[in-house]
Coordinates of C-alpha atoms and ligand atoms in Angstrom, one line a residue:
X1 CA 198.4 90.1 39.5
X2 CA 201.2 90.9 41.9
X3 CA 204.7 89.5 41.3
X4 CA 207.4 89.8 44.0
X5 CA 210.5 91.8 43.2
X6 CA 212.9 89.0 44.0
X7 CA 212.8 85.3 44.7
X8 CA 214.8 83.4 47.2
X9 CA 214.5 79.7 46.4
X10 CA 215.9 77.1 48.8
X11 CA 216.2 73.4 48.2
X12 CA 216.2 71.2 51.4
X13 CA 219.8 70.8 52.7
X14 CA 220.8 67.1 52.1
X15 CA 221.9 65.5 55.4
X16 CA 225.6 64.6 55.2
X17 CA 225.5 61.0 56.5
X18 CA 224.7 59.2 53.3
X19 CA 224.8 59.7 49.5
X20 CA 222.1 61.3 47.4
X21 CA 219.6 58.9 45.7
X22 CA 217.1 59.4 42.9
X23 CA 214.3 60.3 45.4
X24 CA 216.3 63.3 46.6
X25 CA 216.7 64.5 43.1
X26 CA 213.1 63.9 42.1
X27 CA 211.7 65.3 45.3
X28 CA 213.5 68.6 46.0
X29 CA 216.3 69.3 43.5
X30 CA 215.1 68.8 39.9
X31 CA 211.8 70.6 40.6
X32 CA 213.5 73.5 42.2
X33 CA 216.1 73.7 39.5
X34 CA 213.4 73.8 36.8
X35 CA 211.5 76.5 38.7
X36 CA 214.7 78.6 39.1
X37 CA 215.7 78.2 35.5
X38 CA 212.2 79.4 34.5
X39 CA 212.4 82.5 36.7
X40 CA 215.8 83.3 35.4
X41 CA 214.6 83.0 31.8
X42 CA 211.8 85.4 32.7
X43 CA 214.5 87.9 33.8
X44 CA 213.6 87.7 37.5
X45 CA 215.9 88.4 40.3
X46 CA 216.3 84.9 41.8
X47 CA 218.8 83.3 44.2
X48 CA 219.0 79.5 44.5
X49 CA 220.3 78.3 47.8
X50 CA 221.3 74.9 49.2
X51 CA 224.1 73.3 51.2
X52 CA 225.2 70.3 53.3
X53 CA 223.4 69.8 56.6
X54 CA 226.3 68.6 58.7
X55 CA 225.3 68.7 62.3
X56 CA 223.3 66.5 64.6
X57 CA 223.5 63.1 66.3
X58 CA 223.0 61.0 63.1
X59 CA 226.4 62.2 61.9
X60 CA 228.2 61.5 65.1
X61 CA 226.5 58.1 65.2
X62 CA 227.6 57.3 61.7
X63 CA 231.2 58.4 62.6
X64 CA 231.1 56.1 65.6
X65 CA 229.9 53.1 63.5
X66 CA 232.6 53.7 60.9
X67 CA 235.4 54.4 63.3
X68 CA 235.9 57.9 61.8
X69 CA 235.7 61.5 63.0
X70 CA 232.4 63.4 62.3
X71 CA 234.5 65.9 60.2
X72 CA 235.6 63.0 58.0
X73 CA 232.0 61.9 57.5
X74 CA 230.7 65.4 56.5
X75 CA 233.7 66.1 54.3
X76 CA 233.1 62.8 52.5
X77 CA 229.4 63.4 51.9
X78 CA 229.7 67.1 51.1
X79 CA 232.1 66.2 48.3
X80 CA 229.8 63.5 47.1
X81 CA 226.8 65.9 47.0
X82 CA 228.8 68.5 45.1
X83 CA 229.8 65.8 42.6
X84 CA 226.2 64.5 42.2
X85 CA 224.7 68.0 41.8
X86 CA 227.3 69.0 39.3
X87 CA 226.8 65.8 37.3
X88 CA 223.0 66.4 37.3
X89 CA 223.5 70.1 36.2
X90 CA 221.7 71.5 39.2
X91 CA 222.3 75.2 39.0
X92 CA 222.6 76.4 42.7
X93 CA 223.9 80.0 43.1
X94 CA 225.3 78.9 46.4
X95 CA 225.9 75.4 47.9
X96 CA 227.1 76.1 51.5
X97 CA 227.9 73.9 54.5
X98 CA 226.5 74.1 58.0
X99 CA 229.9 73.3 59.4
X100 CA 231.2 76.7 58.0
X101 CA 232.1 79.3 60.6
X102 CA 229.7 81.9 59.0
X103 CA 226.9 79.4 59.7
X104 CA 227.9 78.8 63.3
X105 CA 228.0 82.6 63.9
X106 CA 224.6 83.1 62.2
X107 CA 222.9 80.2 64.1
X108 CA 224.4 81.4 67.4
X109 CA 223.2 85.0 66.8
X110 CA 219.7 83.6 66.4
X111 CA 219.9 81.5 69.5
X112 CA 221.3 84.4 71.5
X113 CA 218.6 86.8 70.3
X114 CA 215.9 84.4 71.2
X115 CA 217.5 83.8 74.6
X116 CA 217.9 87.5 75.3
X117 CA 214.3 88.2 74.3
X118 CA 213.2 85.6 76.8
X119 CA 211.6 83.3 74.1
X120 CA 213.0 80.1 75.5
X121 CA 211.7 78.1 78.4
X122 CA 214.7 76.7 80.3
X123 CA 213.9 73.3 81.7
X124 CA 215.8 70.6 83.6
X125 CA 214.6 67.2 82.7
X126 CA 215.6 63.6 83.1
X127 CA 217.1 62.2 80.0
X128 CA 218.8 58.9 79.1
X129 CA 222.5 58.7 79.9
X130 CA 224.9 56.0 79.0
X131 CA 226.9 55.5 82.1
X132 CA 229.6 53.4 80.3
X133 CA 230.2 55.9 77.5
X134 CA 229.6 58.8 80.0
X135 CA 227.3 60.7 77.7
X136 CA 223.7 61.7 77.2
X137 CA 221.9 59.8 74.5
X138 CA 220.5 62.3 72.0
X139 CA 217.9 61.2 69.5
X140 CA 219.3 58.4 67.5
X141 CA 221.7 57.1 70.1
X142 CA 218.8 55.3 71.7
X143 CA 216.8 52.4 70.3
X144 CA 213.9 50.4 71.7
X145 CA 210.5 49.0 71.1
X146 CA 208.0 51.3 69.5
X147 CA 205.0 51.9 71.9
X148 CA 202.7 52.5 68.9
X149 CA 203.4 49.5 66.6
X150 CA 205.7 47.2 68.6
X151 CA 208.6 47.5 66.1
X152 CA 211.7 46.4 68.0
X153 CA 214.3 48.9 66.7
X154 CA 212.6 52.3 66.8
X155 CA 214.8 55.3 67.4
X156 CA 214.5 57.8 70.3
X157 CA 212.9 60.4 68.0
X158 CA 211.0 58.3 65.5
X159 CA 209.8 54.9 64.5
X160 CA 210.8 54.2 60.9
X161 CA 208.3 51.3 60.8
X162 CA 205.1 53.3 61.5
X163 CA 206.4 56.8 61.1
X164 CA 205.4 57.9 64.6
X165 CA 207.3 60.8 66.2
X166 CA 208.5 59.6 69.5
X167 CA 210.4 60.8 72.5
X168 CA 213.1 58.5 74.0
X169 CA 211.2 58.2 77.3
X170 CA 208.3 56.5 75.4
X171 CA 210.5 53.6 74.1
X172 CA 210.0 50.2 75.7
X173 CA 213.2 48.5 76.8
X174 CA 215.6 51.3 75.6
X175 CA 219.2 50.5 74.9
X176 CA 222.2 52.7 74.1
X177 CA 223.4 52.3 70.5
X178 CA 226.9 53.2 71.6
X179 CA 227.5 50.4 74.2
X180 CA 224.3 48.3 73.9
X181 CA 223.7 48.8 77.6
X182 CA 220.5 50.0 79.3
X183 CA 220.7 53.7 79.9
X184 CA 219.9 55.4 83.2
X185 CA 217.9 58.6 83.6
X186 CA 219.9 61.7 84.6
X187 CA 219.0 65.4 84.9
X188 CA 220.1 67.9 82.2
X189 CA 219.2 71.5 81.3
X190 CA 217.8 72.4 77.9
X191 CA 216.2 75.4 76.2
X192 CA 212.7 74.9 74.7
X193 CA 210.9 76.8 72.1
X194 CA 207.4 77.3 73.3
X195 CA 205.6 76.3 70.1
X196 CA 202.3 76.2 72.1
X197 CA 202.7 80.0 72.6
X198 CA 202.9 80.5 68.8
X199 CA 199.9 78.3 68.0
X200 CA 197.5 81.2 67.5
X201 CA 199.4 83.1 64.8
X202 CA 200.7 79.8 63.2
X203 CA 197.1 78.6 62.8
X204 CA 196.1 81.9 61.2
X205 CA 199.2 81.9 58.9
X206 CA 198.6 78.3 57.9
X207 CA 194.9 78.5 57.3
X208 CA 194.5 82.1 55.9
X209 CA 198.0 83.0 54.9
X210 CA 197.8 86.1 57.1
X211 CA 199.8 87.2 60.1
X212 CA 198.6 90.2 62.2
X213 CA 196.0 90.8 59.4
X214 CA 198.7 91.1 56.7
X215 CA 198.4 88.7 53.7
X216 CA 201.7 86.9 53.5
X217 CA 201.0 84.0 51.1
X218 CA 198.2 82.4 49.1
X219 CA 197.1 79.2 50.9
X220 CA 195.7 77.9 47.6
X221 CA 199.3 77.5 46.4
X222 CA 200.2 75.2 49.2
X223 CA 199.8 71.5 48.6
X224 CA 196.9 69.7 50.4
X225 CA 199.1 67.2 52.2
X226 CA 201.3 70.1 53.4
X227 CA 198.3 72.0 54.8
X228 CA 196.8 68.7 56.1
X229 CA 200.0 67.8 58.0
X230 CA 200.3 71.3 59.5
X231 CA 196.7 71.4 60.6
X232 CA 196.9 67.9 62.2
X233 CA 199.9 69.1 64.2
X234 CA 198.0 72.3 65.2
X235 CA 194.9 70.3 66.1
X236 CA 196.9 67.9 68.2
X237 CA 198.2 70.9 70.2
X238 CA 201.8 72.0 69.8
X239 CA 204.3 71.2 72.6
X240 CA 207.4 73.1 73.6
X241 CA 210.3 71.6 71.7
X242 CA 213.9 71.4 72.9
X243 CA 216.3 73.5 70.8
X244 CA 219.4 72.1 72.4
X245 CA 221.2 68.8 72.7
X246 CA 223.9 67.2 74.8
X247 CA 226.4 66.4 72.0
X248 CA 230.0 67.0 71.1
X249 CA 229.4 67.9 67.4
X250 CA 227.5 70.9 66.0
X251 CA 226.9 74.5 66.7
X252 CA 227.7 75.4 70.3
X253 CA 225.1 77.1 72.4
X254 CA 226.6 80.6 72.9
X255 CA 229.0 80.2 75.8
X256 CA 227.9 83.5 77.4
X257 CA 224.7 81.7 78.4
X258 CA 224.9 80.1 81.8
X259 CA 225.0 76.3 81.6
X260 CA 225.9 76.3 77.9
X261 CA 228.9 74.1 78.3
X262 CA 228.7 70.8 76.4
X263 CA 225.4 71.9 74.7
X264 CA 224.8 72.1 71.0
X265 CA 221.9 73.6 69.0
X266 CA 219.3 71.0 67.9
X267 CA 220.0 70.3 64.3
X268 CA 216.5 71.3 63.2
X269 CA 217.1 74.7 64.8
X270 CA 220.4 75.3 63.0
X271 CA 219.7 73.6 59.6
X272 CA 217.0 76.0 58.3
X273 CA 219.1 79.0 59.5
X274 CA 221.6 77.4 57.0
X275 CA 219.5 78.9 54.2
X276 CA 220.3 82.4 55.7
X277 CA 224.0 81.7 56.1
X278 CA 224.2 80.4 52.6
X279 CA 222.5 83.6 51.3
X280 CA 225.0 85.6 53.3
X281 CA 227.9 83.8 51.7
X282 CA 226.4 84.2 48.2
X283 CA 225.9 87.9 48.9
X284 CA 229.4 88.3 50.1
X285 CA 230.9 86.7 47.0
X286 CA 228.6 88.7 44.6
X287 CA 228.5 92.1 46.2
X288 CA 224.8 91.8 47.1
X289 CA 222.8 92.6 50.2
X290 CA 221.5 89.3 51.7
X291 CA 219.0 91.2 53.9
X292 CA 216.9 92.3 50.9
X293 CA 216.2 88.6 50.2
X294 CA 215.2 87.8 53.8
X295 CA 213.7 90.9 55.3
X296 CA 212.1 92.8 52.5
X297 CA 208.3 92.4 52.0
X298 CA 208.8 92.5 48.3
X299 CA 210.9 89.3 48.4
X300 CA 209.3 85.9 48.1
X301 CA 210.8 82.9 50.0
X302 CA 210.1 79.5 48.4
X303 CA 211.2 76.3 50.0
X304 CA 211.4 73.0 48.0
X305 CA 211.4 70.2 50.6
X306 CA 210.8 66.5 51.2
X307 CA 207.6 65.4 52.9
X308 CA 209.5 64.6 56.2
X309 CA 210.6 68.2 56.3
X310 CA 207.1 69.7 56.4
X311 CA 206.7 70.4 60.1
X312 CA 210.2 72.0 60.3
X313 CA 209.7 74.4 57.4
X314 CA 206.0 75.2 58.0
X315 CA 205.9 75.4 61.8
X316 CA 209.3 75.4 63.5
X317 CA 211.4 77.6 61.2
X318 CA 208.6 80.3 60.9
X319 CA 208.3 80.3 64.7
X320 CA 212.1 80.8 65.0
X321 CA 212.0 83.7 62.4
X322 CA 209.0 85.4 64.1
X323 CA 210.4 84.9 67.6
X324 CA 213.7 86.5 66.4
X325 CA 211.7 89.5 65.1
X326 CA 214.1 90.7 62.4
X327 CA 212.7 88.7 59.5
Ligands
ZN401 ZN1 206.2 52.2 65.3

């Protein structure tokens, strides 16, 4: 049997707009901690990575509701996470933050590389805009009736009643959660990752564990519901997905790119890159080489995630890594 030379174990980054609950601990953190402690006892080279996920519209929205600044919100929950993990004895080697400058640089380098390699599709589309607040309404800034189940307060990206993934345009009678007014449609430019273009190799990788004929993982080790969800996305046909947002909080789209002003990276583009920035920070503090853990074939990357993170870890993050080419 073949064992990797080193293990990089990540636990899903908790989102810094609310406290941890027992489901977080039971789902991603206690299992990963047990796994890591076992590997350490076996004398394995293992690095255990996590951090606060501090970008995205749900944070600015929370700040708006509480009359605080986004920075105050993320500082509050980052401190709360650290206290909870310490209290539970979770043994991370690095608990980082996606508001850290090292993370901003790392995520921007990814975006710039993908941009320079022509991976993105640039598209101008009509999106909802709150004319009173003078801003575009990303994701959770918009509520309306779910077209699938009729639930009257579905968000622009998801209905929490029936679990459907939505786009704001699909909502019936949309309203802005900032001012409560009806938003108007306005043109804005964004950069899309053409997931449809990656469908071929993603399918091969998900179903056989191979990419370009090389065996990368054993599909038997993936849980059935993980494989099932990935296959259902693939069978439904992948769509290009916007990797940017009109927001005033988060990682800036590199300003050398034309039209980048006022645009931030989509939180699900920058958050998984947070695992890389956290590994860099750990390596810096411990005199190690982070690249060995991310770029060497003899390293194994193991994600512990929640079920609502499946598509991002199994389809979108792998697409970003492969499109980058250096991983
Ligand atoms: Zn619904």
